[in-house]
Backbone as CSV, one residue per row, in Angstrom:
resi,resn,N_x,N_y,N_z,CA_x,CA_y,CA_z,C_x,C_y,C_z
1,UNK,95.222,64.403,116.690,95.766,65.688,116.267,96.757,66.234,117.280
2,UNK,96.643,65.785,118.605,97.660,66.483,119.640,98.665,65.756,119.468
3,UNK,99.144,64.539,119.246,100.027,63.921,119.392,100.988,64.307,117.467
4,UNK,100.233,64.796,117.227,100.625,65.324,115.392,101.327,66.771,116.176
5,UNK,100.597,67.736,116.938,101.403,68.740,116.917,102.258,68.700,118.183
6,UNK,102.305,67.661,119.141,103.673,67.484,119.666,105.182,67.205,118.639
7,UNK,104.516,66.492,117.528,105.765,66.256,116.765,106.097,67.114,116.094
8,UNK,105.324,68.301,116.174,105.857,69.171,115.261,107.228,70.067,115.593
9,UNK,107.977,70.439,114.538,109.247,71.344,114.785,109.066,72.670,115.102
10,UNK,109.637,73.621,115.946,109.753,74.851,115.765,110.965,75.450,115.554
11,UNK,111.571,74.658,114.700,113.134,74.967,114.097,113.369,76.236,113.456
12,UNK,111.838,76.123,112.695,111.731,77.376,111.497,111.150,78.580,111.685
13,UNK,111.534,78.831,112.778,110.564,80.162,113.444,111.825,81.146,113.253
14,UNK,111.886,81.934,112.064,112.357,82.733,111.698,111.594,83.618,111.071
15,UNK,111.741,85.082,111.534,110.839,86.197,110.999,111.605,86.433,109.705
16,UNK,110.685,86.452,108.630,111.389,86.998,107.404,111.796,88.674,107.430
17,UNK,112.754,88.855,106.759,113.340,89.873,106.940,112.719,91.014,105.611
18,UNK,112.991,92.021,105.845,111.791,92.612,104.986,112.582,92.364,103.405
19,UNK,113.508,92.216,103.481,114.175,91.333,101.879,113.607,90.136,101.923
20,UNK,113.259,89.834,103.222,112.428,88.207,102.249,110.888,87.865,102.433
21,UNK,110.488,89.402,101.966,108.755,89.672,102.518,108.330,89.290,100.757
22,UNK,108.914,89.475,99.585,109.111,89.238,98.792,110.164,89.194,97.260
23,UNK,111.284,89.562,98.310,112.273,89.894,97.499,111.891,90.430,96.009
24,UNK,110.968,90.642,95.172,111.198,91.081,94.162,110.289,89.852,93.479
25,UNK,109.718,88.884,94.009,109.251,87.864,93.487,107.430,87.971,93.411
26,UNK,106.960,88.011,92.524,105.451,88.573,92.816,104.840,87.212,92.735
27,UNK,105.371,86.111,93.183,104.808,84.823,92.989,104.355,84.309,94.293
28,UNK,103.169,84.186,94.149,102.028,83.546,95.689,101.493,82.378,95.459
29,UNK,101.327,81.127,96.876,100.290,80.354,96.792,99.605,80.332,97.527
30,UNK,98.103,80.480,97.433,96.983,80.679,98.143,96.301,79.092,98.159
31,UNK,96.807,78.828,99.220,95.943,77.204,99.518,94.426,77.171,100.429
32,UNK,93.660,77.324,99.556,92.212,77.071,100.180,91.685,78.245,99.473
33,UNK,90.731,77.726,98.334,89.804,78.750,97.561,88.646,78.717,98.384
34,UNK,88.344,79.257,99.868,87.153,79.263,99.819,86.762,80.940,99.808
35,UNK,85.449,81.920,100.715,85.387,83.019,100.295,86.919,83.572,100.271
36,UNK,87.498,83.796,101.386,88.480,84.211,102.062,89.802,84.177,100.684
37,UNK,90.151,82.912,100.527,91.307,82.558,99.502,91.140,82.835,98.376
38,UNK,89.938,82.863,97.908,89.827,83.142,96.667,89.628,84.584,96.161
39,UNK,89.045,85.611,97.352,88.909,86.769,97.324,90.527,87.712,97.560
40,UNK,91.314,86.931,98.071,92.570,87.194,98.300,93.043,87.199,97.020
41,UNK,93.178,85.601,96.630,93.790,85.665,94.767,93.432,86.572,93.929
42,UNK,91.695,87.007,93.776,91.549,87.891,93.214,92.401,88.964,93.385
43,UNK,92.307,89.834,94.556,93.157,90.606,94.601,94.088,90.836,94.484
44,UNK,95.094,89.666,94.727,96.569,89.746,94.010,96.543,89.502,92.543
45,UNK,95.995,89.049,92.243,96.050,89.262,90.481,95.686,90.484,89.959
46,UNK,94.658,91.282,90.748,94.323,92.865,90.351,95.601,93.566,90.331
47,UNK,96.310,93.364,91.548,97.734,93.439,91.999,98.916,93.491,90.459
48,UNK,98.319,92.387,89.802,100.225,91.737,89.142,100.316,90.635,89.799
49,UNK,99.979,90.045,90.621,100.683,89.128,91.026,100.748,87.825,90.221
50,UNK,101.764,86.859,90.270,101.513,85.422,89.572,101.046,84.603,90.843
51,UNK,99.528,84.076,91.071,98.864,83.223,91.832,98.567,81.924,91.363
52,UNK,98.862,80.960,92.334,99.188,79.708,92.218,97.445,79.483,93.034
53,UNK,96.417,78.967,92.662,95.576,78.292,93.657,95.337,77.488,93.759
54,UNK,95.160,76.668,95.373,95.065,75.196,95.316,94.133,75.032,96.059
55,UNK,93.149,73.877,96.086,91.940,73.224,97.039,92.062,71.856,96.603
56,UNK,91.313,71.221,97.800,91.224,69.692,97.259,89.478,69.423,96.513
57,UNK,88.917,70.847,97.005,87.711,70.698,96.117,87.642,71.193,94.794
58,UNK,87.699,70.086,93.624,87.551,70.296,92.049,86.858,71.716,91.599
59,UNK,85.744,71.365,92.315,84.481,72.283,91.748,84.918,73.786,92.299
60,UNK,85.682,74.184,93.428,86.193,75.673,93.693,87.882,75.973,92.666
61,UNK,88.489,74.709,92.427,89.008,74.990,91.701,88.855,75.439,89.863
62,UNK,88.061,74.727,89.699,87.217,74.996,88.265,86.546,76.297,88.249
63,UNK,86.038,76.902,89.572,84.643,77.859,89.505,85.904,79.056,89.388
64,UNK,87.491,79.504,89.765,88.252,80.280,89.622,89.428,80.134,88.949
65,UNK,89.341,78.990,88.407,90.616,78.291,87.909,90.980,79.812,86.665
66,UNK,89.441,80.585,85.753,89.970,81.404,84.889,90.357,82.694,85.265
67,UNK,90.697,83.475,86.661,90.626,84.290,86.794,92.161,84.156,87.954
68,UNK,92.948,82.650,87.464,94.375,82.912,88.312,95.235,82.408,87.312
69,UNK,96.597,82.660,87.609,97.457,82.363,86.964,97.509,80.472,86.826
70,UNK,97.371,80.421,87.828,97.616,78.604,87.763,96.785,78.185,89.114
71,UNK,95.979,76.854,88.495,95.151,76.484,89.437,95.673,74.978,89.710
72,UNK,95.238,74.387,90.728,95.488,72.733,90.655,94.762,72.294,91.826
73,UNK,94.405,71.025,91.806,93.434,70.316,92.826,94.605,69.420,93.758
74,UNK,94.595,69.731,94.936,95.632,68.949,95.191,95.848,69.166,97.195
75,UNK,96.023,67.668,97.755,96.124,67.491,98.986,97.357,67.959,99.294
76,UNK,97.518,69.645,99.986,98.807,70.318,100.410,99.382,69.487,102.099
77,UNK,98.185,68.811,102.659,98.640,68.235,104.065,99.347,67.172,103.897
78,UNK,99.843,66.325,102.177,100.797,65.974,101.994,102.302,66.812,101.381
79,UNK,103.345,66.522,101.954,104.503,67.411,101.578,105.070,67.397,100.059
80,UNK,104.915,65.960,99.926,105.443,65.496,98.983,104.392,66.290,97.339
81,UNK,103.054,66.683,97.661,102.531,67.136,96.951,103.057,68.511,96.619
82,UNK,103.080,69.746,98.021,103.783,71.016,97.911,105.241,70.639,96.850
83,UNK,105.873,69.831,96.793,107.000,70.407,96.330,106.517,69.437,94.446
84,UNK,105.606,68.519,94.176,105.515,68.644,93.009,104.869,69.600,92.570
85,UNK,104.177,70.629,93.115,103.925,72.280,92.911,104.829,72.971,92.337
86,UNK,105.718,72.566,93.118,106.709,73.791,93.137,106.613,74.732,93.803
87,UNK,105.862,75.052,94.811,105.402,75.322,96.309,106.829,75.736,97.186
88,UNK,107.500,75.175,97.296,109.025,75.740,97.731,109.980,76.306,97.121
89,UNK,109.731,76.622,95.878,110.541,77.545,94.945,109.735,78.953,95.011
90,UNK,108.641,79.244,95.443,108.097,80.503,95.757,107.898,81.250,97.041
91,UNK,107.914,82.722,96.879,109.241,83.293,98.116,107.450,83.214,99.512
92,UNK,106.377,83.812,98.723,105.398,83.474,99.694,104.210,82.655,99.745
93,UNK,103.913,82.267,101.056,102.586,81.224,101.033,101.202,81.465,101.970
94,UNK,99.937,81.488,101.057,98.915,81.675,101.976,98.342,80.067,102.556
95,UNK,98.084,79.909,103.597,97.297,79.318,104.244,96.017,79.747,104.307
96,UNK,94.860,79.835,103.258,93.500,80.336,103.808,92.620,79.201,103.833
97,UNK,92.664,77.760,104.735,92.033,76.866,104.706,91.142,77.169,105.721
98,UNK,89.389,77.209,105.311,88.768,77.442,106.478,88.517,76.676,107.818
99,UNK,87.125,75.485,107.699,87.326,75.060,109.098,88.140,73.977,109.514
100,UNK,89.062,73.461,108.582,89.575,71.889,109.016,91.015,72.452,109.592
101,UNK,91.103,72.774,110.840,91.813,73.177,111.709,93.468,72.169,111.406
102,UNK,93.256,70.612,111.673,94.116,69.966,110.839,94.927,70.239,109.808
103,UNK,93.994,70.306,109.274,94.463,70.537,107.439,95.190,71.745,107.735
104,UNK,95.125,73.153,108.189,95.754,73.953,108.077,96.937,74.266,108.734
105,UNK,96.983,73.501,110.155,98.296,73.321,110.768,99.320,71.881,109.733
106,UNK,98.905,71.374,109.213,99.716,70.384,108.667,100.229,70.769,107.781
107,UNK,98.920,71.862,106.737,99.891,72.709,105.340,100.640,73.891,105.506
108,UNK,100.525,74.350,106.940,101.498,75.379,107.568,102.722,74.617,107.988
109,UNK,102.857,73.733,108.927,103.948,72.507,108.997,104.925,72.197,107.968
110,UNK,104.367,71.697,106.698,104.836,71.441,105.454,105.361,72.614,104.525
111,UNK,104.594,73.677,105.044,105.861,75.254,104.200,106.875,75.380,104.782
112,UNK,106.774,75.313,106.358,108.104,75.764,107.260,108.640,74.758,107.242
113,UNK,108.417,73.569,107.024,109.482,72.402,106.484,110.371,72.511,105.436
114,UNK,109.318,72.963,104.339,110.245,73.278,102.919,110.649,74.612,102.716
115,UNK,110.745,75.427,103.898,111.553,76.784,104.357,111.158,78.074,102.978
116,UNK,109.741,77.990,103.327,109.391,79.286,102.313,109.044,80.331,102.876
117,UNK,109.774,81.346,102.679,110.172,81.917,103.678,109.289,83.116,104.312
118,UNK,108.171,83.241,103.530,106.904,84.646,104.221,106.006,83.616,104.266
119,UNK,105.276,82.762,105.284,104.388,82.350,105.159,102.642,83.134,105.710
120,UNK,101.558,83.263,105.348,100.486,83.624,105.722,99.644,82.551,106.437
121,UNK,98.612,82.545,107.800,97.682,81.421,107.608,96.728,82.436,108.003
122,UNK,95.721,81.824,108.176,94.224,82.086,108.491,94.136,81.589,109.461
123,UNK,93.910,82.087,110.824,92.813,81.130,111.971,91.559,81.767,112.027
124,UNK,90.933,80.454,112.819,89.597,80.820,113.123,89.023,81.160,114.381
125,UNK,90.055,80.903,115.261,89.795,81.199,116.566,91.304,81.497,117.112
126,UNK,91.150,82.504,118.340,92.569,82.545,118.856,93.335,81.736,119.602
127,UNK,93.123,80.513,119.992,93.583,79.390,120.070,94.251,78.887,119.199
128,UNK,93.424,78.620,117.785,94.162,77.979,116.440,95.235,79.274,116.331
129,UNK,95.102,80.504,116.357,96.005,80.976,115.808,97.250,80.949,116.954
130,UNK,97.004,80.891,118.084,98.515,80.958,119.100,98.838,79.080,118.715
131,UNK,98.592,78.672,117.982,99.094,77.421,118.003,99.239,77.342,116.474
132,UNK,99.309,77.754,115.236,99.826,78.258,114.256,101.227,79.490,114.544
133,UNK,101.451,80.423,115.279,102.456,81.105,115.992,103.210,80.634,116.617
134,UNK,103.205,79.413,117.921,104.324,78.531,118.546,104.715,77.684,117.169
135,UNK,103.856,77.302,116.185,104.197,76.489,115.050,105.592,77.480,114.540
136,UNK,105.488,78.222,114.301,106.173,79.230,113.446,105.872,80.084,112.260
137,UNK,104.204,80.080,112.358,104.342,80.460,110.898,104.425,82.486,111.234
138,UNK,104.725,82.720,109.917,105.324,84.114,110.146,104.407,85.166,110.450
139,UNK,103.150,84.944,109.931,102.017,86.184,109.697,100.655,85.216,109.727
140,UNK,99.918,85.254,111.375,98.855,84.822,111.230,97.685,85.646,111.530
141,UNK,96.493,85.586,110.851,95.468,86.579,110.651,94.292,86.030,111.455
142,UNK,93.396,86.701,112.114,91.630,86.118,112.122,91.014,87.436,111.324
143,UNK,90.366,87.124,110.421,89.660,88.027,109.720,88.483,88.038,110.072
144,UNK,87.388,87.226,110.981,86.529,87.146,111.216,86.414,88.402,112.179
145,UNK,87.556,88.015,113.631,88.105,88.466,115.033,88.118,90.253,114.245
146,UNK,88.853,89.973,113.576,89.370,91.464,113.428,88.464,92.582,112.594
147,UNK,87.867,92.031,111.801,86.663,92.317,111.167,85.849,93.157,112.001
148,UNK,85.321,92.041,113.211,84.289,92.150,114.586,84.653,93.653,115.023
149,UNK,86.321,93.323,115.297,86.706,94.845,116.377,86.230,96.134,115.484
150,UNK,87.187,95.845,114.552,87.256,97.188,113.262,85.586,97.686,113.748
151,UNK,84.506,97.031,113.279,83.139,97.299,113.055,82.389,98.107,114.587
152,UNK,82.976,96.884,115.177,82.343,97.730,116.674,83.122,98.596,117.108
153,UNK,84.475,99.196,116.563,84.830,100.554,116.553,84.086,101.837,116.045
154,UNK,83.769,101.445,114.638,82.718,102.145,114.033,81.530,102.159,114.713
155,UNK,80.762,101.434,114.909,79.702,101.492,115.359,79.466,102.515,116.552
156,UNK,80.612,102.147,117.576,80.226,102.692,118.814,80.822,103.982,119.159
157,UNK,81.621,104.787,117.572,82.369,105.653,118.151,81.794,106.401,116.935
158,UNK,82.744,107.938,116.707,82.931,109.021,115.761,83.615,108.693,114.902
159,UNK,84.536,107.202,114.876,85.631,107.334,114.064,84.753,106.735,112.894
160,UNK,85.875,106.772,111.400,85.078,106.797,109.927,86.033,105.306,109.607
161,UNK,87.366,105.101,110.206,88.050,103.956,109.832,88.914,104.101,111.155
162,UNK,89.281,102.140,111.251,90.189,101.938,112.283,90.794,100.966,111.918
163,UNK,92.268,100.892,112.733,93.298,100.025,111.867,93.799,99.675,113.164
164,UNK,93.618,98.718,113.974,95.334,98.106,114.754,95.970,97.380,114.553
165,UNK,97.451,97.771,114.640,98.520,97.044,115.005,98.849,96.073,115.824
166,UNK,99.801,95.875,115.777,100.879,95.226,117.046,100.980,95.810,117.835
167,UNK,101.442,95.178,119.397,102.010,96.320,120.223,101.000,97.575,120.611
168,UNK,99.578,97.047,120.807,98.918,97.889,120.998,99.253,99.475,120.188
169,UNK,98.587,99.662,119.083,99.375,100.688,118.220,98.025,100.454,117.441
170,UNK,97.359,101.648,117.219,96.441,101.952,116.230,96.703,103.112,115.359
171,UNK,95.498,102.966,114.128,95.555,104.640,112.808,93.967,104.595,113.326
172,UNK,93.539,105.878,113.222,92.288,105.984,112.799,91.928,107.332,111.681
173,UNK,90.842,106.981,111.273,90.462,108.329,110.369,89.070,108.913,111.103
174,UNK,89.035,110.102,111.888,87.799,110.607,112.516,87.466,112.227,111.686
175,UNK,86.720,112.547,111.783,86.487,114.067,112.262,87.123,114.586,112.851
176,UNK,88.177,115.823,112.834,88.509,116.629,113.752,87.551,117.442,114.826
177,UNK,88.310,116.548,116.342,87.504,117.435,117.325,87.729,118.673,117.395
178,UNK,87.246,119.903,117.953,87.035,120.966,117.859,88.201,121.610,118.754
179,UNK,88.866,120.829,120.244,89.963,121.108,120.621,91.339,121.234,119.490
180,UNK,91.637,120.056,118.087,92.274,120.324,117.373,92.591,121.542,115.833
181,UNK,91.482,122.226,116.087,90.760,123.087,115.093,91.164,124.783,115.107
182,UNK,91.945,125.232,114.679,91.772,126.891,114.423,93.197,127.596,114.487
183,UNK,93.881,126.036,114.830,95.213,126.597,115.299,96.304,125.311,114.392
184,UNK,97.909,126.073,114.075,98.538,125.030,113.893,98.668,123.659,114.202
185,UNK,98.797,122.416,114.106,99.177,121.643,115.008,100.268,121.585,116.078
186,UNK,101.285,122.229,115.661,102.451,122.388,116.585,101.776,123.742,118.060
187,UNK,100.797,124.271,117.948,100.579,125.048,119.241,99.149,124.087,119.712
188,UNK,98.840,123.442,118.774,97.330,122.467,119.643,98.095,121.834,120.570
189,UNK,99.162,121.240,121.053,99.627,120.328,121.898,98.679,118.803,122.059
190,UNK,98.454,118.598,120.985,97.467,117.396,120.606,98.739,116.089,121.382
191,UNK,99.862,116.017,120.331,100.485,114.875,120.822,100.967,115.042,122.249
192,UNK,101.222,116.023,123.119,101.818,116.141,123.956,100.359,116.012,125.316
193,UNK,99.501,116.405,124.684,97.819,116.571,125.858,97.258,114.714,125.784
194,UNK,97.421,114.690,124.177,96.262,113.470,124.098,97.378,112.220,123.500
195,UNK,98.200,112.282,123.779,99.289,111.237,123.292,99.262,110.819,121.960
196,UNK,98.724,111.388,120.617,98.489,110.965,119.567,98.955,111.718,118.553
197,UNK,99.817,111.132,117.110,99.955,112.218,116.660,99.021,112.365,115.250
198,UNK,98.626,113.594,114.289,98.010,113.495,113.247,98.688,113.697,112.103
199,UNK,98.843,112.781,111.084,99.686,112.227,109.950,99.098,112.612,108.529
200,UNK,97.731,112.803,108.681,97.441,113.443,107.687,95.813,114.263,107.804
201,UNK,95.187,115.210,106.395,94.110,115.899,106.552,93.696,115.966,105.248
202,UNK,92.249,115.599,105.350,91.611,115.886,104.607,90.326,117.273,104.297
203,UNK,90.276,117.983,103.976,89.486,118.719,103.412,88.094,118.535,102.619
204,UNK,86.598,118.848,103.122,86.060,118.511,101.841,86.577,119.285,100.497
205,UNK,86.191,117.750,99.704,85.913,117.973,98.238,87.390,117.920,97.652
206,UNK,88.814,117.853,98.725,90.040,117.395,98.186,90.712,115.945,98.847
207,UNK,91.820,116.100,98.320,92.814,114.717,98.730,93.049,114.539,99.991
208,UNK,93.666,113.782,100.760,94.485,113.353,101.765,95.862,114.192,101.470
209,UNK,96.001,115.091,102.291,97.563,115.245,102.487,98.604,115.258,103.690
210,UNK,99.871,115.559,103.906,100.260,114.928,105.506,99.578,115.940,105.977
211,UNK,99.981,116.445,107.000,100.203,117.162,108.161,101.148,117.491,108.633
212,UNK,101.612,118.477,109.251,102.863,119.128,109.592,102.372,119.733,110.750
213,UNK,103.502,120.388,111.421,103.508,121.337,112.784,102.326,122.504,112.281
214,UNK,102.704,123.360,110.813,102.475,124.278,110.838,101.247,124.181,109.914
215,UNK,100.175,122.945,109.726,99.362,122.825,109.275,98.071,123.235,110.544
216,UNK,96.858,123.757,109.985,95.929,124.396,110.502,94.749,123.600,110.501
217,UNK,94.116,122.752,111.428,93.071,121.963,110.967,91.446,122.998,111.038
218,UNK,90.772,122.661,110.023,89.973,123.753,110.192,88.051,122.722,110.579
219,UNK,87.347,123.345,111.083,86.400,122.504,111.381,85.364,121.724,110.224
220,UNK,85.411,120.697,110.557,84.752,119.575,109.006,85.666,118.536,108.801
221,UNK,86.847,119.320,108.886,87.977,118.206,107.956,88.276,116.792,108.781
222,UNK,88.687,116.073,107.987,88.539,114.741,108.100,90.220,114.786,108.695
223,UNK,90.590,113.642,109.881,92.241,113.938,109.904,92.095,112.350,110.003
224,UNK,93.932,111.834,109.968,93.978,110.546,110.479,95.823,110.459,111.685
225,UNK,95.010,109.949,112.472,95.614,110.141,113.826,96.188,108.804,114.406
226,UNK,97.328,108.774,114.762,98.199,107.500,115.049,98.483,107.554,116.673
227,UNK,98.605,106.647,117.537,99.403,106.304,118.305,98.716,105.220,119.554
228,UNK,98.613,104.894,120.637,98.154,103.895,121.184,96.639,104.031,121.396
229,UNK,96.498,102.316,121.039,95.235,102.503,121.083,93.902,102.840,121.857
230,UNK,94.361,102.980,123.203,93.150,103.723,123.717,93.586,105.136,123.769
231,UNK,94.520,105.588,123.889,94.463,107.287,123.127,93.877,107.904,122.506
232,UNK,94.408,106.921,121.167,93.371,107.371,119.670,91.865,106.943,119.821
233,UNK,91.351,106.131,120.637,89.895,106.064,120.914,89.531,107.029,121.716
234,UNK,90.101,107.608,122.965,89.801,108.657,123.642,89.646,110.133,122.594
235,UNK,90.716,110.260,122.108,90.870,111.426,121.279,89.767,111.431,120.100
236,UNK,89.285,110.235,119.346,88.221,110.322,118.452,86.751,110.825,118.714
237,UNK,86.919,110.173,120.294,85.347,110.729,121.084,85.431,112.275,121.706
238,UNK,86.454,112.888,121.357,85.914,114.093,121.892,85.373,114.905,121.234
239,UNK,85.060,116.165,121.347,84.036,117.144,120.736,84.360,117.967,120.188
């Protein structure tokens, strides 16, 4: 396998541009029905989307074959297979192959070969994924990894939801602490004290709406608060 990803190219390490995140094309292939891929397809078909799914196992293809647009059984770690797909005529591609580490750098290999241009993979460890990234592929995920953090955010804090970014850059949704409470936001000096700013508020028993300077957070309400991530963890734990 090392001597497979010495040969590999990194010709195609081009970030798609947000015109070619899907240009207008709602057409996906999700290669690897297992939980992960197949729970994905679902969702893009809830979506609209037209989903293509592929495995080399029959029996996961049969068990979802009625609930996607087009199913097929078929070895993607050959190239020559992706393009009797038709696999390179569609603008994006998932990689959700679980543990055969192989298999998923070879069917990531074989998209950025046939230059499609948003690709997705799955790793399983952060190793596989910095070596799916020197590969080139455009958008790689650990859902396991990230799952973990999200949860032991919750767990160990006040906050109700957590989201990070890139670039060290988080959202969260907490409780308003009691320092942000009774007064506009523009005289709390929230972003300017606690480096964070708040984007939106909830109220019991209503919607999400933004937030503004001259919005008033009142005690109960639910807010959601943006900016680096140990900020917004500092700022969630206070009182």
């Amino acid at each position: 396998m090392v001597n497979k990803l010495h040969a590999l190219r990194r010709r195609h390490r081009k970030r798609p541009t947000e015109a070619d995140a899907h240009g207008g094309d709602q057409r996906v292939a999700v290669i690897g029905l297992g939980r992960f891929g197949s729970s994905l397809a679902s969702e893009l078909m809830r979506r609209g989307w037209d989903v293509l799914g592929i495995d080399t196992d029959a029996r996961l293809v049969q068990k979802y074959s009625d609930g996607l647009t087009h199913a097929a059984v078929a070895d993607c770690t050959d190239p020559e297979v992706l393009r009797q797909l038709g696999v390179h005529e569609i603008t994006s591609a998932v990689v959700a192959i679980g543990t055969d580490i192989e298999a998923s750098i070879l069917v990531s290999s074989n998209l950025l070969e046939a230059e499609v241009p948003n690709i997705w993979a799955k790793a399983i460890s952060r190793q596989h994924g910095q070596i799916l990234e020197r590969l080139g592929v455009h958008h790689v995920v650990l859902p396991e990894h990230e799952m973990g953090e999200r949860v032991a955010h919750l767990v160990t804090g006040r906050m109700l939801d957590f989201i990070e970014f890139d670039d060290d850059y988080a959202l969260v949704k907490t409780v308003a602490p009691d320092i942000a409470t009774g007064m506009p936001l523009g005289q709390s000096q929230v972003r300017s004290r606690y480096g964070v700013t708040v984007v939106g508020i909830k109220r019991p028993g209503e919607g999400f709406t933004y937030a503004t300077a001259e919005t008033v957070v009142q005690k109960g309400d639910v807010i959601v608060v943006t900016g680096k991530t140990r900020a917004v963890e500092s700022f969630a734990e206070l009182s």
